CSV table of C-alpha atoms in Angstrom, one decimal:
chain,number,residue,atom,x,y,z
A,1,MET,CA,0.0,0.0,-0.1
A,2,ALA,CA,2.7,2.6,-1.1
A,3,LEU,CA,0.2,5.4,-1.5
A,4,GLN,CA,-1.9,4.7,1.6
A,5,GLY,CA,-3.5,8.0,2.9
A,6,LYS,CA,-2.4,10.0,-0.2
A,7,THR,CA,-4.6,11.8,-2.8
A,8,ALA,CA,-3.5,11.7,-6.4
A,9,VAL,CA,-4.7,13.8,-9.4
A,10,ILE,CA,-4.5,12.1,-12.8
A,11,THR,CA,-5.2,13.8,-16.1
A,12,GLY,CA,-6.1,11.9,-19.2
A,13,ALA,CA,-7.6,9.3,-16.9
A,14,ALA,CA,-10.4,8.0,-19.0
A,15,ARG,CA,-8.4,5.2,-20.6
A,16,GLY,CA,-4.9,4.0,-21.6
A,17,LEU,CA,-2.0,4.9,-19.4
A,18,GLY,CA,-4.2,7.2,-17.3
A,19,ARG,CA,-6.7,4.4,-16.4
A,20,GLU,CA,-3.8,1.9,-15.7
A,21,CYS,CA,-2.1,4.4,-13.4
A,22,ALA,CA,-5.3,5.2,-11.7
A,23,VAL,CA,-6.2,1.6,-10.9
A,24,ARG,CA,-2.6,0.9,-9.7
A,25,PHE,CA,-2.7,3.8,-7.5
A,26,ALA,CA,-6.1,2.8,-6.1
A,27,ARG,CA,-4.7,-0.7,-5.4
A,28,GLU,CA,-1.8,0.9,-3.4
A,29,GLY,CA,-4.3,2.8,-1.1
A,30,ALA,CA,-4.5,6.3,-2.9
A,31,ASP,CA,-7.7,8.3,-3.3
A,32,LEU,CA,-8.1,9.6,-6.9
A,33,VAL,CA,-9.1,12.8,-8.6
A,34,LEU,CA,-9.5,11.6,-12.2
A,35,LEU,CA,-9.6,14.3,-14.9
A,36,ASP,CA,-10.1,13.9,-18.6
A,37,ILE,CA,-11.6,16.0,-21.5
A,38,ALA,CA,-14.2,13.4,-21.9
A,39,ASP,CA,-14.9,14.5,-25.4
A,40,ASP,CA,-13.4,14.6,-28.9
A,41,LEU,CA,-11.2,17.6,-29.8
A,42,PRO,CA,-11.3,19.4,-33.2
A,43,GLY,CA,-8.0,18.9,-34.9
A,44,VAL,CA,-7.3,15.6,-33.4
A,45,GLY,CA,-8.1,12.9,-36.0
A,46,TYR,CA,-9.0,10.2,-33.5
A,47,PRO,CA,-11.5,9.8,-30.7
A,48,LEU,CA,-10.2,10.9,-27.2
A,49,GLY,CA,-11.4,9.5,-23.9
A,50,SER,CA,-15.3,9.7,-23.4
A,51,ALA,CA,-17.4,10.4,-20.3
A,52,SER,CA,-18.4,6.8,-20.2
A,53,GLN,CA,-14.7,5.7,-20.2
A,54,LEU,CA,-13.9,8.1,-17.5
A,55,ALA,CA,-16.8,6.8,-15.3
A,56,HIS,CA,-15.5,3.2,-16.0
A,57,THR,CA,-12.2,4.2,-14.7
A,58,ALA,CA,-13.7,5.7,-11.6
A,59,LYS,CA,-15.7,2.5,-11.0
A,60,LEU,CA,-12.6,0.3,-11.3
A,61,CYS,CA,-10.8,2.4,-8.7
A,62,GLU,CA,-13.8,2.4,-6.3
A,63,GLU,CA,-13.8,-1.4,-6.6
A,64,HIS,CA,-10.3,-1.3,-4.9
A,65,GLY,CA,-11.7,0.9,-2.1
A,66,ALA,CA,-10.6,4.2,-3.4
A,67,ALA,CA,-12.6,7.4,-2.8
A,68,VAL,CA,-12.9,8.9,-6.3
A,69,LEU,CA,-13.8,12.4,-7.6
A,70,ALA,CA,-14.1,12.4,-11.5
A,71,ALA,CA,-14.5,15.5,-13.7
A,72,ALA,CA,-14.6,16.4,-17.4
A,73,VAL,CA,-11.6,19.1,-17.7
A,74,ASP,CA,-9.9,20.3,-20.7
A,75,VAL,CA,-6.2,21.1,-19.6
A,76,ARG,CA,-6.3,24.1,-22.0
A,77,ASP,CA,-9.0,25.7,-19.9
A,78,PRO,CA,-7.6,27.6,-16.9
A,79,ILE,CA,-10.9,28.1,-15.2
A,80,GLY,CA,-11.8,24.5,-15.7
A,81,VAL,CA,-8.4,23.3,-14.1
A,82,ARG,CA,-8.8,25.8,-11.2
A,83,THR,CA,-12.4,24.6,-10.5
A,84,ALA,CA,-11.4,21.0,-10.6
A,85,VAL,CA,-8.4,21.5,-8.2
A,86,ASP,CA,-10.6,23.5,-5.8
A,87,ALA,CA,-13.0,20.7,-5.8
A,88,ALA,CA,-10.4,18.2,-5.1
A,89,LEU,CA,-9.1,20.2,-2.2
A,90,GLU,CA,-12.5,20.7,-0.7
A,91,ARG,CA,-13.2,16.8,-1.0
A,92,PHE,CA,-9.8,15.5,0.1
A,93,HIS,CA,-8.1,18.5,1.7
A,94,THR,CA,-4.7,17.7,0.3
A,95,ILE,CA,-3.2,16.7,-3.1
A,96,ASP,CA,0.0,14.5,-2.6
A,97,VAL,CA,0.6,13.5,-6.2
A,98,LEU,CA,-0.1,15.0,-9.6
A,99,VAL,CA,0.3,12.8,-12.7
A,100,ASN,CA,0.2,14.9,-15.9
A,101,ASN,CA,-0.7,12.2,-18.3
A,102,ALA,CA,-3.1,14.1,-20.7
A,103,GLY,CA,-1.7,14.4,-24.2
A,104,ILE,CA,-2.3,14.1,-27.9
A,105,ALA,CA,-0.3,12.3,-30.5
A,106,ALA,CA,-2.0,14.1,-33.4
A,107,PRO,CA,-2.2,16.3,-35.5
A,108,SER,CA,1.1,14.6,-36.9
A,109,GLY,CA,2.4,12.8,-39.9
A,110,LEU,CA,3.6,15.8,-41.9
A,111,PRO,CA,7.1,17.3,-42.4
A,112,LEU,CA,7.6,20.4,-40.3
A,113,HIS,CA,7.1,23.0,-43.0
A,114,GLU,CA,3.6,21.7,-43.8
A,115,VAL,CA,2.4,21.9,-40.2
A,116,SER,CA,-0.3,24.6,-39.8
A,117,GLU,CA,-0.2,27.3,-37.2
A,118,ALA,CA,-3.2,25.8,-35.6
A,119,ASP,CA,-2.0,22.3,-35.4
A,120,TRP,CA,1.3,23.4,-34.0
A,121,ALA,CA,-0.4,25.5,-31.3
A,122,LEU,CA,-2.8,22.8,-30.4
A,123,MET,CA,0.0,20.3,-29.8
A,124,LEU,CA,1.8,22.6,-27.5
A,125,ALA,CA,-1.5,23.8,-25.8
A,126,VAL,CA,-2.3,20.3,-24.6
A,127,ASP,CA,1.1,18.5,-24.2
A,128,VAL,CA,3.1,21.3,-22.6
A,129,THR,CA,1.0,24.1,-21.5
A,130,GLY,CA,-1.7,21.7,-20.1
A,131,ALA,CA,0.9,20.3,-17.8
A,132,TRP,CA,2.2,23.7,-16.7
A,133,ARG,CA,-1.4,24.7,-16.0
A,134,MET,CA,-2.0,21.8,-13.7
A,135,ILE,CA,1.2,22.3,-11.9
A,136,LYS,CA,0.4,25.9,-11.4
A,137,ALA,CA,-3.0,25.0,-9.9
A,138,VAL,CA,-1.8,22.1,-7.7
A,139,VAL,CA,1.6,23.4,-6.4
A,140,PRO,CA,0.3,26.1,-3.9
A,141,SER,CA,-1.5,23.4,-1.9
A,142,MET,CA,1.7,21.4,-1.9
A,143,LEU,CA,3.8,24.4,-0.9
A,144,GLU,CA,1.7,24.8,2.3
A,145,ARG,CA,2.4,21.2,3.4
A,146,ARG,CA,6.1,21.3,2.0
A,147,SER,CA,5.4,17.9,0.3
A,148,GLY,CA,4.5,16.4,-3.0
A,149,SER,CA,5.3,14.4,-6.1
A,150,ILE,CA,4.6,15.6,-9.7
A,151,VAL,CA,5.1,13.0,-12.5
A,152,ASN,CA,5.1,14.5,-16.1
A,153,VAL,CA,4.4,11.7,-18.7
A,154,SER,CA,6.7,12.6,-21.6
A,155,SER,CA,7.8,10.1,-24.2
A,156,THR,CA,10.9,8.7,-26.0
A,157,ALA,CA,9.9,11.5,-28.4
A,158,GLY,CA,11.1,13.8,-25.6
A,159,LEU,CA,14.7,12.2,-25.9
A,160,VAL,CA,15.1,11.6,-29.6
A,161,GLY,CA,13.6,12.9,-32.9
A,162,TYR,CA,10.9,11.1,-35.1
A,163,ARG,CA,10.4,11.9,-38.7
A,164,ASN,CA,7.1,13.8,-39.4
A,165,PHE,CA,6.3,14.4,-35.7
A,166,ALA,CA,7.9,17.7,-35.2
A,167,GLY,CA,5.1,19.0,-33.1
A,168,TYR,CA,4.9,16.0,-30.9
A,169,VAL,CA,8.7,15.8,-30.5
A,170,THR,CA,8.9,19.5,-29.6
A,171,ALA,CA,6.2,19.3,-27.0
A,172,LYS,CA,7.6,16.3,-25.4
A,173,HIS,CA,11.1,17.7,-25.2
A,174,GLY,CA,9.5,20.8,-23.7
A,175,LEU,CA,7.8,18.7,-21.0
A,176,ILE,CA,11.2,17.4,-19.9
A,177,GLY,CA,12.6,21.0,-19.8
A,178,LEU,CA,9.6,22.0,-17.7
A,179,THR,CA,10.3,19.0,-15.4
A,180,LYS,CA,13.9,20.1,-14.8
A,181,ALA,CA,13.1,23.7,-14.2
A,182,ALA,CA,10.2,23.0,-11.8
A,183,ALA,CA,12.3,20.4,-9.9
A,184,LEU,CA,14.8,23.1,-9.1
A,185,ASP,CA,11.9,25.7,-8.3
A,186,TYR,CA,10.4,23.4,-5.7
A,187,ALA,CA,13.2,21.1,-4.3
A,188,PRO,CA,13.6,23.4,-1.3
A,189,PHE,CA,10.0,22.6,-0.5
A,190,ARG,CA,10.4,18.9,-0.8
A,191,ILE,CA,8.1,18.9,-3.9
A,192,ARG,CA,9.6,16.5,-6.3
A,193,VAL,CA,9.1,16.9,-10.2
A,194,ASN,CA,10.1,14.0,-12.4
A,195,ALA,CA,9.5,12.9,-16.1
A,196,LEU,CA,8.4,9.5,-17.1
A,197,CYS,CA,9.3,8.5,-20.8
A,198,PRO,CA,7.3,5.5,-22.1
A,199,GLY,CA,8.5,3.7,-25.4
A,200,SER,CA,6.1,1.9,-27.6
A,201,VAL,CA,3.3,0.9,-25.3
A,202,ARG,CA,1.0,-2.0,-26.4
A,203,ASP,CA,-2.7,-0.9,-26.9
A,204,ASP,CA,-4.0,-3.1,-24.1
A,205,PRO,CA,-7.8,-3.5,-24.8
A,206,LEU,CA,-8.4,-3.8,-21.0
A,207,VAL,CA,-7.5,0.0,-20.7
A,208,GLU,CA,-8.9,0.9,-24.2
A,209,GLY,CA,-5.6,2.3,-25.1
A,210,ARG,CA,-5.1,3.5,-28.9
A,211,MET,CA,-1.9,5.6,-28.8
A,212,LEU,CA,0.2,3.1,-30.7
A,213,ALA,CA,-2.3,2.6,-33.4
A,214,GLU,CA,-2.8,6.3,-33.8
A,215,ILE,CA,1.0,6.8,-34.3
A,216,ALA,CA,1.0,3.9,-36.7
A,217,ARG,CA,-1.9,5.6,-38.7
A,218,SER,CA,0.0,8.8,-38.8
A,219,LEU,CA,3.0,7.0,-40.3
A,220,ASP,CA,0.9,5.1,-42.8
A,221,VAL,CA,1.7,1.9,-41.1
A,222,PRO,CA,-1.0,-0.9,-41.5
A,223,VAL,CA,-2.9,-1.0,-38.3
A,224,ASP,CA,-3.0,-4.9,-38.5
A,225,GLU,CA,0.7,-5.1,-38.6
A,226,HIS,CA,1.7,-2.2,-36.5
A,227,GLU,CA,2.6,-4.2,-33.4
A,228,GLU,CA,5.0,-6.4,-35.3
A,229,ILE,CA,6.4,-3.5,-37.1
A,230,PHE,CA,7.1,-1.5,-33.9
A,231,LEU,CA,8.5,-4.6,-32.3
A,232,ARG,CA,11.4,-4.7,-34.8
A,233,ASP,CA,13.0,-1.7,-33.1
A,234,GLN,CA,12.8,-2.9,-29.5
A,235,PRO,CA,16.1,-4.3,-28.2
A,236,MET,CA,14.2,-6.6,-25.7
A,237,ASN,CA,12.0,-7.9,-28.4
A,238,ALA,CA,8.8,-6.8,-26.6
A,239,LEU,CA,6.5,-3.9,-26.5
A,240,VAL,CA,6.2,-1.9,-23.2
A,241,GLU,CA,3.1,-2.9,-21.3
A,242,PRO,CA,0.7,-0.3,-19.6
A,243,ALA,CA,1.5,-1.9,-16.3
A,244,ASP,CA,5.1,-1.2,-16.8
A,245,ILE,CA,4.5,2.6,-17.0
A,246,ALA,CA,2.1,2.5,-14.1
A,247,GLY,CA,4.6,0.8,-11.9
A,248,ALA,CA,7.2,3.4,-12.7
A,249,ALA,CA,4.7,6.0,-12.0
A,250,LEU,CA,3.9,4.4,-8.7
A,251,TRP,CA,7.6,4.5,-7.7
A,252,LEU,CA,8.0,8.1,-8.6
A,253,ALA,CA,4.8,9.0,-6.8
A,254,GLY,CA,5.6,7.2,-3.6
A,255,ASP,CA,8.0,7.7,-0.7
A,256,ASP,CA,10.6,5.2,-2.0
A,257,SER,CA,11.8,7.8,-4.5
A,258,ARG,CA,11.8,10.7,-2.0
A,259,ARG,CA,15.3,11.9,-3.0
A,260,VAL,CA,14.6,11.7,-6.7
A,261,THR,CA,13.7,14.9,-8.5
A,262,GLY,CA,14.5,16.5,-11.8
A,263,THR,CA,15.1,13.1,-13.3
A,264,VAL,CA,13.9,11.4,-16.5
A,265,LEU,CA,12.8,7.7,-16.1
A,266,THR,CA,12.8,6.0,-19.4
A,267,VAL,CA,10.7,2.7,-19.8
A,268,ASP,CA,11.2,1.8,-23.4
A,269,ALA,CA,12.6,-1.8,-23.6
A,270,GLY,CA,16.1,-0.4,-24.5
A,271,PHE,CA,15.0,1.6,-27.6
A,272,THR,CA,16.9,4.8,-26.7
A,273,SER,CA,20.0,2.8,-25.8
A,274,ARG,CA,21.0,2.4,-29.4
């Protein structure tokens, strides 16, 4: 019960890695604040998490004994973010952990000079500025208690480049920069800020993940062959499982990593070691 007595806020919690982290945290004793846009987003060419998926994540967490507050929140909306954080503090009084998991992989699939102003702005608004906005809203309560852990979910795209994914690569690199700067700002207050970089994560149907399939679609990789194709680049000859990422997030969230801040934890089956 590594998170017994703690409250964690997780964005992008309706499905995928957000759901996996939420359920794992619930099993480890945390109460949960689950946030997701719970709607589609113009400009993103695939369905985002839905209200019913968010409700299902909440139900799964409650089955493990967690108290849960779930809300539809767009991380681009400062009023919505502030309202959700205020509601979380009113319900649970403290926020011990923030997992900035909300993110989009599209619009992508074009060389840099063909990316529109709107598509570039959308990618940065969700994947970088959304994380900044959540930190800005949550940190004041952590400062009062001089304690907290923030986990920013970046990507191997935050460490290396990918062809025709300039916006995504830029955003995920930026999230690592945000992590390191925030870690220095808050280290004197025992608030830790770390980045987690998943590699190619299998789209487990149990958590309704679809990120890898969307990346494959953007690269014109046949969806029925995409796992086999991505597998060729994995030194461990295996895709990363959602549970692998949730386990790493759990360690960063809990007290076992109490002297870890400003670090980048990569879970990619060796992909970036080449």
